[in-house]
XYZ file of C-alpha atoms in Angstrom:
414
model
C 3.486 4.182 32.316
C 6.690 5.437 33.562
C 5.733 7.623 36.536
C 8.465 10.254 36.289
C 8.335 10.835 32.527
C 6.443 13.754 31.367
C 3.635 12.626 28.960
C 3.107 14.423 25.737
C -0.526 14.987 25.095
C -1.793 13.460 21.813
C -4.971 15.223 20.767
C -7.549 13.780 18.313
C -11.227 12.946 17.978
C -12.590 10.063 20.023
C -15.941 8.463 19.521
C -17.428 6.926 22.720
C -20.361 4.483 22.292
C -22.263 3.384 25.328
C -25.947 3.170 26.276
C -25.180 4.298 29.812
C -25.224 8.056 29.878
C -23.161 8.365 33.224
C -20.375 6.267 31.743
C -20.354 8.492 28.549
C -20.048 11.582 31.023
C -17.151 9.887 32.808
C -15.245 9.158 29.674
C -15.924 12.584 28.165
C -14.767 14.372 31.289
C -11.475 12.239 31.647
C -10.491 12.605 28.028
C -11.845 16.008 27.476
C -9.347 17.358 30.126
C -6.479 15.894 28.128
C -7.443 17.834 24.927
C -9.409 15.258 23.146
C -12.519 16.080 21.075
C -15.255 13.611 22.305
C -18.210 12.520 20.170
C -20.864 10.213 21.768
C -23.367 7.756 20.738
C -25.819 5.915 22.839
C -26.371 2.649 20.961
C -24.380 0.362 18.457
C -26.265 1.426 15.309
C -25.725 5.126 16.139
C -22.126 4.477 16.966
C -21.405 2.603 13.688
C -23.130 5.390 11.708
C -21.049 8.144 13.347
C -17.798 6.206 12.769
C -18.466 5.967 9.212
C -19.466 9.559 8.829
C -16.780 11.085 11.126
C -13.856 8.718 10.717
C -12.535 9.353 14.356
C -8.958 8.719 15.547
C -10.154 6.203 18.214
C -13.455 4.448 19.141
C -14.304 3.484 22.764
C -16.945 0.835 22.550
C -19.133 -0.732 25.215
C -20.327 -4.316 24.715
C -23.792 -4.711 26.075
C -25.956 -2.352 24.062
C -29.323 -2.463 22.318
C -29.678 -3.277 18.522
C -26.132 -3.926 17.900
C -23.807 -5.108 20.613
C -20.076 -4.121 20.795
C -18.868 -7.095 19.189
C -21.078 -6.579 16.223
C -20.214 -3.108 15.761
C -16.506 -3.771 15.920
C -16.913 -6.509 13.454
C -18.750 -4.261 10.993
C -16.172 -1.526 11.485
C -13.397 -4.056 10.439
C -15.358 -4.999 7.324
C -15.828 -1.441 6.234
C -12.751 -0.116 4.191
C -13.441 3.390 5.554
C -13.164 2.366 9.253
C -11.138 -0.853 9.066
C -7.962 0.900 10.473
C -9.651 3.015 13.164
C -8.255 1.609 16.736
C -11.099 0.330 18.836
C -10.997 -0.174 22.691
C -13.733 -2.247 24.397
C -14.855 -0.616 27.668
C -17.182 -2.997 29.557
C -17.993 -4.665 32.749
C -17.571 -8.152 31.051
C -14.109 -8.903 32.213
C -13.730 -12.677 31.731
C -11.022 -14.050 29.556
C -13.612 -15.590 27.250
C -15.259 -12.203 26.757
C -11.902 -10.491 26.129
C -11.019 -13.041 23.466
C -14.320 -12.552 21.828
C -13.623 -8.860 21.715
C -10.154 -9.372 20.134
C -11.612 -11.776 17.644
C -14.109 -9.095 16.616
C -11.184 -6.880 15.814
C -10.679 -4.798 19.099
C -7.248 -3.380 19.637
C -7.533 -3.026 23.478
C -9.656 -3.864 26.358
C -10.582 -2.013 29.624
C -12.816 -3.327 32.403
C -15.413 -1.122 34.253
C -15.238 0.431 36.685
C -12.161 2.126 35.450
C -9.669 4.659 36.888
C -9.546 7.881 34.711
C -5.765 7.782 34.698
C -5.774 4.126 33.444
C -8.255 5.026 30.702
C -6.046 8.080 29.666
C -2.957 5.786 29.570
C -4.653 3.214 27.379
C -5.939 5.959 24.996
C -2.628 7.649 24.660
C -1.016 4.218 23.963
C -3.490 3.342 21.094
C -3.109 6.938 19.714
C 0.740 6.741 19.673
C 0.572 3.365 18.114
C -1.687 4.705 15.351
C 0.731 7.516 14.780
C 3.759 5.288 14.782
C 2.476 3.097 12.024
C 2.669 6.039 9.710
C -0.770 5.299 8.563
C -1.342 7.322 5.378
C -4.401 9.688 5.140
C -5.108 9.403 1.523
C -8.142 8.415 -0.544
C -9.113 4.747 -0.019
C -8.926 3.733 -3.767
C -5.254 2.905 -4.437
C -4.280 2.292 -7.962
C -2.425 -0.979 -8.450
C 0.154 -1.261 -11.272
C 1.588 -4.724 -12.202
C 5.088 -4.944 -14.072
C 5.280 -8.369 -15.662
C 7.069 -10.442 -18.314
C 7.054 -14.127 -19.157
C 10.808 -13.727 -20.088
C 13.557 -13.149 -17.524
C 16.175 -10.511 -17.752
C 14.272 -7.915 -19.484
C 14.155 -5.387 -16.668
C 10.903 -6.073 -14.833
C 12.382 -5.332 -11.350
C 14.296 -2.285 -12.556
C 11.021 -0.823 -14.043
C 8.998 -1.764 -11.010
C 11.493 -0.016 -8.647
C 11.728 3.110 -10.675
C 8.016 3.288 -11.240
C 7.267 3.119 -7.444
C 9.923 5.545 -6.608
C 8.917 7.986 -9.258
C 5.423 8.001 -8.035
C 6.335 8.566 -4.594
C 8.606 11.437 -5.465
C 5.958 12.973 -7.837
C 3.102 13.087 -5.400
C 5.006 13.225 -2.102
C 2.816 10.406 -0.938
C 3.986 6.941 0.216
C 3.967 4.361 -2.583
C 4.094 0.565 -1.842
C 6.335 -1.812 -3.899
C 5.080 -5.340 -3.613
C 7.789 -8.035 -4.369
C 5.972 -11.006 -5.586
C 9.173 -12.714 -6.936
C 8.895 -15.098 -4.043
C 12.162 -16.756 -4.843
C 15.206 -14.402 -4.664
C 13.224 -11.161 -5.333
C 15.572 -8.254 -5.282
C 13.386 -5.088 -4.672
C 14.914 -4.466 -1.184
C 18.287 -4.763 -2.349
C 17.696 -2.324 -5.254
C 16.857 0.263 -2.448
C 19.751 -0.866 -0.277
C 17.389 -2.076 2.533
C 18.047 -5.095 4.681
C 15.561 -7.918 4.618
C 14.425 -7.521 8.133
C 10.844 -7.775 7.326
C 9.179 -9.450 4.468
C 6.539 -11.838 3.117
C 7.846 -14.419 5.415
C 6.402 -12.719 8.446
C 2.914 -13.046 6.809
C 3.362 -16.477 5.085
C 2.196 -18.734 8.051
C -0.300 -16.298 9.467
C -3.945 -17.288 9.262
C -5.886 -15.411 6.699
C -8.081 -13.831 9.456
C -5.132 -12.331 11.259
C -3.652 -10.533 8.389
C -4.997 -7.016 9.270
C -3.832 -3.469 8.404
C -1.583 -2.810 11.391
C 0.070 -6.324 10.760
C 0.790 -5.415 7.077
C 2.089 -1.984 7.758
C 4.391 -3.449 10.476
C 6.188 -5.721 7.754
C 6.764 -2.889 5.194
C 10.371 -1.604 4.784
C 10.676 2.157 4.506
C 13.005 4.059 2.121
C 13.681 7.827 2.229
C 12.123 8.401 -1.081
C 8.646 7.440 0.393
C 8.654 4.047 -1.123
C 7.570 1.289 1.141
C 8.518 -2.306 0.315
C 6.844 -5.671 1.046
C 9.975 -7.696 0.449
C 10.520 -11.121 -0.891
C 11.401 -13.577 1.969
C 15.017 -14.462 2.378
C 13.578 -17.912 3.307
C 12.154 -19.328 0.299
C 10.840 -22.327 2.042
C 8.124 -20.130 3.533
C 6.653 -19.510 0.295
C 4.629 -22.828 0.369
C 2.332 -21.139 2.975
C 1.734 -18.107 0.860
C -1.476 -18.425 -1.035
C -3.228 -16.402 -3.734
C -5.902 -15.768 -1.151
C -3.476 -14.143 1.324
C -1.870 -12.135 -1.617
C -5.369 -10.878 -2.454
C -5.967 -9.966 1.180
C -2.695 -8.018 1.557
C -3.469 -6.083 -1.767
C -6.896 -5.170 -0.663
C -5.527 -3.731 2.665
C -2.910 -1.833 0.769
C -5.286 -0.357 -1.717
C -7.457 0.989 1.281
C -4.436 2.915 2.561
C -2.040 3.920 -0.154
C -2.617 5.867 -3.366
C -0.193 3.681 -5.473
C 0.902 0.009 -5.250
C 3.329 -1.221 -7.733
C 3.810 -5.199 -8.140
C 7.121 -6.605 -9.251
C 5.908 -9.968 -10.664
C 7.695 -13.199 -11.459
C 7.898 -14.747 -14.970
C 5.018 -17.110 -14.460
C 1.257 -17.553 -14.150
C 1.269 -19.261 -10.684
C -1.473 -18.596 -8.123
C 0.276 -15.785 -6.295
C 1.072 -13.983 -9.620
C -2.568 -14.298 -10.895
C -3.802 -12.898 -7.698
C -1.559 -9.891 -8.319
C -2.701 -9.405 -11.885
C -6.306 -9.782 -10.972
C -6.102 -6.903 -8.553
C -4.121 -4.691 -11.008
C -5.705 -1.523 -12.701
C -2.895 -1.389 -15.205
C -0.386 -4.022 -16.379
C 2.911 -3.189 -17.769
C 4.164 -5.930 -20.164
C 8.053 -5.635 -20.540
C 9.769 -6.967 -23.529
C 13.254 -6.790 -25.243
C 13.538 -6.476 -28.940
C 14.402 -10.121 -29.759
C 12.409 -13.102 -31.188
C 12.274 -15.137 -27.915
C 10.723 -12.228 -26.001
C 8.308 -11.405 -28.682
C 7.186 -14.999 -28.587
C 6.656 -14.966 -24.861
C 4.876 -11.555 -25.057
C 2.424 -13.010 -27.606
C 1.743 -15.869 -25.110
C 1.212 -13.422 -22.254
C -1.204 -11.319 -24.260
C -3.092 -14.509 -25.219
C -3.495 -15.482 -21.516
C -4.584 -11.887 -20.638
C -7.289 -12.114 -23.239
C -8.349 -15.515 -21.866
C -8.571 -14.003 -18.473
C -10.796 -11.298 -19.762
C -8.386 -8.480 -18.729
C -9.337 -5.355 -20.794
C -6.988 -4.494 -23.478
C -6.822 -0.761 -22.380
C -5.216 -1.521 -19.047
C -2.213 -3.408 -20.827
C 0.771 -1.148 -21.730
C 3.799 -2.615 -23.696
C 7.389 -1.287 -22.705
C 10.255 -2.325 -24.831
C 13.562 -2.235 -22.930
C 16.744 -2.290 -24.936
C 18.963 -4.751 -22.869
C 21.533 -4.963 -25.538
C 23.240 -2.122 -27.516
C 22.254 -3.001 -31.040
C 21.020 -5.812 -33.303
C 17.454 -5.862 -31.996
C 14.268 -6.289 -34.042
C 12.775 -3.053 -35.566
C 10.034 -1.657 -33.494
C 7.590 -1.734 -36.449
C 7.984 -5.387 -36.877
C 7.470 -6.102 -33.297
C 4.378 -4.026 -33.292
C 3.048 -5.762 -36.351
C 3.716 -9.219 -34.794
C 1.898 -8.083 -31.605
C -0.900 -6.251 -33.205
C -0.312 -3.613 -30.580
C 1.559 -0.290 -30.293
C 4.655 -0.207 -27.866
C 3.879 2.650 -25.332
C 7.404 3.261 -24.072
C 11.014 2.506 -25.215
C 13.760 2.321 -22.625
C 17.221 2.939 -24.175
C 20.210 0.891 -23.563
C 21.776 2.110 -20.434
C 23.658 -0.820 -18.807
C 26.157 1.145 -16.960
C 23.472 3.235 -15.227
C 21.372 0.251 -14.464
C 24.456 -1.738 -13.012
C 25.556 1.300 -11.025
C 21.976 1.738 -9.518
C 21.883 -1.944 -8.400
C 25.248 -1.852 -6.878
C 24.610 1.553 -5.020
C 21.186 0.451 -4.155
C 19.393 3.484 -5.522
C 17.086 3.607 -8.642
C 18.038 6.101 -11.466
C 14.951 8.065 -10.838
C 16.217 8.607 -7.253
C 19.858 8.820 -7.746
C 20.065 10.682 -11.067
C 16.661 12.179 -11.454
C 17.944 14.815 -14.054
C 19.564 12.391 -16.257
C 17.884 11.187 -19.502
C 16.963 7.879 -17.903
C 15.824 9.341 -14.742
C 13.604 11.892 -16.656
C 12.249 8.968 -18.697
C 11.118 7.124 -15.544
C 9.657 10.434 -14.042
C 7.670 11.012 -17.065
C 6.313 7.374 -17.303
C 5.429 7.619 -13.640
C 3.359 10.708 -14.263
C 1.638 8.946 -17.476
C 0.583 6.079 -15.019
C -0.546 8.375 -12.280
C -4.209 8.688 -11.432
C -6.238 11.102 -13.648
C -7.208 12.880 -10.369
C -3.576 13.655 -9.755
C -2.696 14.418 -13.289
C -5.449 16.978 -13.744
C -4.858 19.045 -10.614
C -1.765 21.070 -9.622
C -0.542 19.963 -6.201
C -0.740 22.503 -3.532
C 3.034 22.116 -2.735
C 4.567 20.786 -6.111
C 7.482 18.546 -5.759
C 10.748 19.046 -7.608
C 9.923 15.819 -9.682
C 6.560 17.249 -10.578
C 7.931 20.528 -11.743
C 10.635 18.815 -13.870
C 7.876 16.682 -15.598
C 5.651 19.729 -16.188
C 8.750 21.699 -17.509
C 9.645 18.980 -19.979
C 6.029 18.687 -21.127
C 5.935 22.454 -21.854
C 9.177 22.332 -23.697
C 7.857 19.512 -25.924
C 4.682 21.436 -26.597
C 6.771 24.607 -27.456
C 8.636 22.541 -30.033
C 5.503 21.244 -31.707
C 4.031 24.783 -32.011
């Protein structure tokens, strides 16, 4: 700690777990003076129950306790989606290197030996609280919706739709949305938001599965002013050999416990990492162009989805006009697929090329244009039912535009 810098107090709720009442009083007194709300528990079992019930901002955990020791409590906290991201500091008289390593292996974020000096305890707590705030950890319900955008045919606009969908969701609900680029070779999601590839899947590829934790994943997300956070494709394709389906599943599990929406930009294949993304998805957007080759690959994709037992109701068809005229009639395509097309994207090559070159999706750059409005409306359609049924306390401009267009369409019908 820099001695001559004035420290800003960081308030919050802290759960202290220790079977020694004197230690609990010392911790409570030291941190209570700093403006923290202190909740205590006198054994590991009670501590775990209070952590799950109260979801404190920080947990201070003793090691040697009856029923459940500190290592067991910490390990259980990390396995529980509700408590997995709460910072944990071990406070114990066991100060050997082996004991510290055991604590970190269990999921502890910090370690402080007894007896402690109050100022040292306060400094450690402040550091952990600042780190928690600096990660921008979202405070949303832990049941994020995963939406995959996919096609077996390249060049039909999968990345364009994924970027606009992610951006539209973030702008609609004023909540961070994650765009996961699983096009591991030359994925362009970061470029389409004009963001540098400073962090990417490459930072996670060689990491052991057990080390891929929420703080680590959040640290590699790129952030855009729209509220979109991007897990970018690595600029070093050779790292992809270390990225497994199991790691993708782990990362998506972490993201769904922290963010309301996760959009997947998928490659045109059924490799292990692609299947991991599809398996985790609540909705699959299957993109096609109005030509015979794309219809054929779409039939193939639908057959694979059926074999994988994906429910038909989670699959939506989007037809993208990537050429100005000469495409197959919509009715013929729907007859061949045995399914209805849910959305048609009109031919808009100039807007799409401009968006790519500028690094700003149409739903962000030209939200009030017909194309921007189309993406906004589609993002609303794919939103959670809990969001669609309830008016936000502070409606965004995007939400107001969507509702206004809906009301105008209803008025025309009546």
